[in-house]
């Protein structure tokens, strides 16, 4: 079986300082992979290089065996890789539902033009988007809030909304950058339940998260980054005991 994602020797420099140094990872279809590591260890940079938001200086990213290195983000998203960002960015005047539609339009480079001319295909895709939005609202538990401006949402609800935006296009591979950061234990449980449901529906998930309990419980495999290098990659119970991880990550 070919890996769904192959990251091969990824290296990225910022002003001569390396953020990633030859990171190599294969992710098989259906895997639940956690990525942990201290702040600044390269987790977000790894995601940015996979999703086309950054161009690596060396190395390649293969998706379903095809080279996607350096493709523009919307092409990579359309190919089936969804992601969330560490910082929640929303448009204050727009509603919850607007945001879900926006997530679709952002990925369809020509979608807005098609809407303007009201082509039948655009109408059809709009109907599909409505149906999908209803599904996603149910999944992330925001159906009752769909017509509210996002300013009415709590921080936790906004985190759920950006998760909903990331799954609108039914990504095959979902990259989540700290989806539980700063939210209360109830929302953490909600996020975990959503991720389990997505996994059951066939999604492959890579989870960057500081909540170690959540990562260790949820993931079948945990990768540890330190200073842009992989220092451990294995089942949670193995990684938890790894002396290099204890040293680097927990500082003892
Ligand atoms: P993490 O997500 O693990 O906290 P990052 O990938 O954000 O780590 O950062 C890795 C390193 O790269 C850090 O030293 C950070 O300061 C640096 N870095 C990340 N993004 C940029 C950028 N856009 N410009 C300059 N340096 C950056
Ligand atoms: Mg980060």
Coordinates of C-alpha atoms and ligand atoms in Angstrom, one line a residue:
X1 CA 0.0 0.0 0.0
X2 CA 1.4 3.4 -0.9
X3 CA 1.4 6.0 1.9
X4 CA -1.3 8.6 1.7
X5 CA 1.3 11.2 2.6
X6 CA 5.0 11.0 2.2
X7 CA 7.2 13.8 3.6
X8 CA 10.7 13.2 2.4
X9 CA 13.6 15.1 3.8
X10 CA 11.8 18.4 4.3
X11 CA 14.1 21.2 5.2
X12 CA 13.0 24.9 5.7
X13 CA 15.1 27.9 6.7
X14 CA 14.0 31.2 8.0
X15 CA 16.7 33.8 7.5
X16 CA 19.4 31.1 7.6
X17 CA 18.0 29.4 10.7
X18 CA 16.5 26.0 10.1
X19 CA 12.9 25.4 11.3
X20 CA 12.9 21.9 9.7
X21 CA 15.9 19.8 9.2
X22 CA 15.3 16.8 7.0
X23 CA 12.0 15.6 8.4
X24 CA 10.8 12.3 6.8
X25 CA 7.4 10.8 7.6
X26 CA 5.0 8.4 5.9
X27 CA 1.4 8.4 6.8
X28 CA -0.8 5.5 5.8
X29 CA -4.5 5.8 4.9
X30 CA -6.7 5.9 8.0
X31 CA -3.9 6.6 10.4
X32 CA -4.3 8.9 13.4
X33 CA -1.0 10.6 13.9
X34 CA -0.1 13.0 16.7
X35 CA 2.7 15.5 16.3
X36 CA 4.1 17.0 19.6
X37 CA 7.2 19.0 20.5
X38 CA 8.1 22.2 22.3
X39 CA 7.2 25.6 21.0
X40 CA 9.3 26.5 18.0
X41 CA 10.1 22.8 17.1
X42 CA 8.7 23.1 13.6
X43 CA 5.2 21.6 13.9
X44 CA 3.4 24.5 12.2
X45 CA 6.2 24.9 9.6
X46 CA 5.7 21.2 8.7
X47 CA 2.0 21.7 8.1
X48 CA 2.8 24.9 6.1
X49 CA 5.2 23.0 3.8
X50 CA 2.6 20.2 3.3
X51 CA -0.3 22.5 2.5
X52 CA 1.7 24.8 0.2
X53 CA 1.6 27.8 2.5
X54 CA 5.4 27.6 2.6
X55 CA 7.8 26.3 0.0
X56 CA 10.4 23.9 1.5
X57 CA 14.1 24.6 0.8
X58 CA 14.8 20.9 0.4
X59 CA 12.7 17.7 0.3
X60 CA 9.4 16.7 -1.2
X61 CA 5.8 16.2 -0.3
X62 CA 4.0 13.3 -2.0
X63 CA 0.3 12.8 -1.7
X64 CA -1.1 9.5 -3.0
X65 CA 2.2 9.0 -4.7
X66 CA 2.1 12.3 -6.6
X67 CA 4.5 15.2 -6.0
X68 CA 2.6 18.2 -4.6
X69 CA 5.7 20.1 -3.3
X70 CA 5.2 23.9 -3.8
X71 CA 1.7 23.7 -5.4
X72 CA -0.6 26.6 -4.4
X73 CA -2.6 26.0 -1.2
X74 CA -6.0 25.9 -3.0
X75 CA -4.8 23.2 -5.4
X76 CA -3.6 21.1 -2.4
X77 CA -6.8 21.7 -0.6
X78 CA -8.8 20.6 -3.6
X79 CA -6.7 17.5 -3.9
X80 CA -8.2 16.5 -0.5
X81 CA -5.9 17.9 2.2
X82 CA -7.8 20.1 4.7
X83 CA -6.3 22.0 7.6
X84 CA -6.9 24.4 10.5
X85 CA -4.6 27.1 11.6
X86 CA -3.3 27.7 15.1
X87 CA -4.8 31.2 15.3
X88 CA -8.6 31.5 14.8
X89 CA -9.3 34.1 12.1
X90 CA -12.9 35.0 11.4
X91 CA -14.8 37.7 9.7
X92 CA -16.7 39.5 12.4
X93 CA -19.7 40.7 10.2
X94 CA -20.3 37.2 8.7
X95 CA -22.4 34.5 10.1
X96 CA -21.5 31.0 11.0
X97 CA -23.1 29.7 7.8
X98 CA -21.3 32.4 5.7
X99 CA -18.0 31.1 7.0
X100 CA -18.8 27.5 5.9
X101 CA -19.6 28.8 2.4
X102 CA -16.5 30.9 2.4
X103 CA -14.4 27.8 3.1
X104 CA -15.7 26.2 -0.1
X105 CA -15.3 29.3 -2.2
X106 CA -11.7 29.8 -1.1
X107 CA -10.8 26.4 -2.5
X108 CA -12.6 26.8 -5.8
X109 CA -10.6 29.4 -7.6
X110 CA -13.3 29.9 -10.3
X111 CA -16.3 29.5 -8.0
X112 CA -17.0 33.1 -7.5
X113 CA -17.0 33.9 -11.2
X114 CA -19.3 30.9 -11.8
X115 CA -21.7 32.3 -9.2
X116 CA -21.8 35.7 -10.7
X117 CA -22.9 34.3 -14.1
X118 CA -25.4 32.0 -12.3
X119 CA -24.3 29.0 -14.4
X120 CA -26.4 25.9 -13.7
X121 CA -23.3 24.1 -12.5
X122 CA -22.8 26.9 -10.0
X123 CA -26.3 26.6 -8.8
X124 CA -25.9 22.9 -8.4
X125 CA -22.7 23.3 -6.4
X126 CA -24.4 25.9 -4.3
X127 CA -27.2 23.4 -3.4
X128 CA -24.5 20.8 -2.6
X129 CA -22.8 23.3 -0.4
X130 CA -26.1 24.0 1.5
X131 CA -26.5 20.3 2.1
X132 CA -22.9 19.8 3.2
X133 CA -23.1 22.9 5.5
X134 CA -26.2 21.4 7.3
X135 CA -24.2 18.2 7.8
X136 CA -21.2 20.0 9.1
X137 CA -23.2 22.2 11.4
X138 CA -24.7 19.1 12.9
X139 CA -21.3 17.4 13.3
X140 CA -19.7 20.4 15.1
X141 CA -22.8 21.2 17.1
X142 CA -23.4 24.7 15.8
X143 CA -26.7 24.3 14.0
X144 CA -28.6 26.5 16.4
X145 CA -26.1 29.3 15.8
X146 CA -25.9 29.1 12.0
X147 CA -27.4 32.6 11.4
X148 CA -25.5 34.4 14.1
X149 CA -22.5 36.7 13.4
X150 CA -19.4 35.0 14.6
X151 CA -18.9 37.7 17.2
X152 CA -21.6 36.0 19.2
X153 CA -19.6 32.8 19.4
X154 CA -17.3 31.9 22.3
X155 CA -13.7 31.1 21.6
X156 CA -14.4 27.4 21.9
X157 CA -17.3 27.7 19.4
X158 CA -15.0 29.6 17.0
X159 CA -12.5 26.7 17.3
X160 CA -15.4 24.4 16.4
X161 CA -16.4 26.6 13.5
X162 CA -12.9 26.6 11.9
X163 CA -12.8 22.8 12.3
X164 CA -16.1 22.8 10.4
X165 CA -14.7 25.0 7.7
X166 CA -11.7 22.6 7.3
X167 CA -14.0 19.7 6.7
X168 CA -16.6 21.3 4.4
X169 CA -14.8 19.8 1.3
X170 CA -14.6 16.3 2.9
X171 CA -10.8 16.2 3.1
X172 CA -9.2 12.8 2.9
X173 CA -6.3 14.0 5.0
X174 CA -6.9 16.5 7.8
X175 CA -4.1 18.5 9.4
X176 CA -5.1 20.1 12.7
X177 CA -2.9 22.8 14.3
X178 CA -3.8 22.9 18.1
X179 CA -7.6 22.5 17.7
X180 CA -7.9 22.2 21.5
X181 CA -5.7 25.1 22.6
X182 CA -7.3 27.4 25.0
X183 CA -10.7 25.7 25.1
X184 CA -12.5 24.3 28.2
X185 CA -12.6 20.5 28.9
X186 CA -16.2 20.2 27.5
X187 CA -15.0 21.6 24.2
X188 CA -12.0 19.3 24.3
X189 CA -14.3 16.3 24.6
X190 CA -16.5 17.7 21.7
X191 CA -13.4 18.1 19.5
X192 CA -12.3 14.5 20.3
X193 CA -15.7 13.2 19.5
X194 CA -15.8 15.0 16.2
X195 CA -12.3 13.7 15.3
X196 CA -13.4 10.2 16.1
X197 CA -16.5 10.5 13.9
X198 CA -14.4 11.9 11.0
X199 CA -11.9 9.0 11.4
X200 CA -14.8 6.6 11.3
X201 CA -16.0 8.2 8.1
X202 CA -12.5 7.4 6.7
X203 CA -10.4 10.5 7.3
X204 CA -6.7 10.3 8.0
X205 CA -5.8 12.8 10.7
X206 CA -2.6 14.5 11.8
X207 CA -3.0 16.3 15.0
X208 CA -0.6 18.9 16.4
X209 CA -1.6 19.5 20.0
X210 CA -0.1 20.5 23.3
X211 CA -2.7 18.6 25.2
X212 CA -0.7 15.4 25.7
X213 CA -3.5 13.4 27.3
X214 CA -5.7 14.0 24.3
X215 CA -2.9 13.1 21.9
X216 CA -1.9 10.0 23.7
X217 CA -5.5 8.8 24.0
X218 CA -6.5 9.7 20.5
X219 CA -3.5 8.8 18.3
X220 CA -2.2 5.4 17.3
X221 CA 1.1 6.9 16.6
X222 CA 3.0 10.0 17.9
X223 CA 5.8 11.9 16.3
X224 CA 8.0 14.1 18.4
X225 CA 9.8 17.1 16.9
X226 CA 12.6 19.0 18.5
X227 CA 14.5 21.8 16.8
X228 CA 13.1 20.8 13.4
X229 CA 14.1 17.1 13.7
X230 CA 12.1 14.0 14.4
X231 CA 13.4 12.5 17.7
X232 CA 10.7 9.9 18.1
X233 CA 8.0 8.2 16.0
X234 CA 6.0 5.3 17.4
X235 CA 3.0 4.2 19.4
X236 CA 2.1 6.5 22.3
X237 CA 3.1 4.1 25.1
X238 CA 6.6 3.8 23.5
X239 CA 7.0 7.5 22.9
X240 CA 5.9 8.3 26.4
X241 CA 8.8 6.3 27.8
X242 CA 11.4 7.4 25.3
X243 CA 14.3 9.0 27.2
X244 CA 15.0 11.6 24.5
X245 CA 11.4 12.6 24.5
X246 CA 11.4 12.9 28.3
X247 CA 14.5 15.0 28.1
X248 CA 13.5 17.2 25.2
X249 CA 9.9 17.6 25.8
X250 CA 9.3 17.4 29.5
X251 CA 12.8 18.7 30.5
X252 CA 13.6 15.9 32.9
Ligands
LIG1 P1 5.9 25.2 16.4 O1 4.7 25.2 15.5 O2 6.4 23.8 16.7 O3 5.8 26.0 17.6 P2 7.0 26.7 14.2 O4 7.0 25.8 13.0 O5 6.0 27.8 14.3 O6 7.1 25.9 15.5 O7 8.4 27.5 14.2 C1 9.6 26.8 14.0 C2 10.8 27.8 14.0 O8 10.7 28.6 12.8 C3 10.7 28.8 15.2 O9 12.1 29.0 15.6 C4 10.1 30.0 14.6 O10 10.5 31.2 15.3 C5 10.5 30.0 13.2 N1 9.5 30.5 12.2 C6 8.3 30.0 12.0 N2 7.7 30.8 11.1 C7 8.5 31.8 10.7 C8 8.4 32.9 9.8 N3 7.3 33.1 9.1 N4 9.5 33.7 9.8 C9 10.6 33.5 10.5 N5 10.7 32.5 11.4 C10 9.7 31.6 11.5
LIG2 MG1 2.8 26.0 15.9

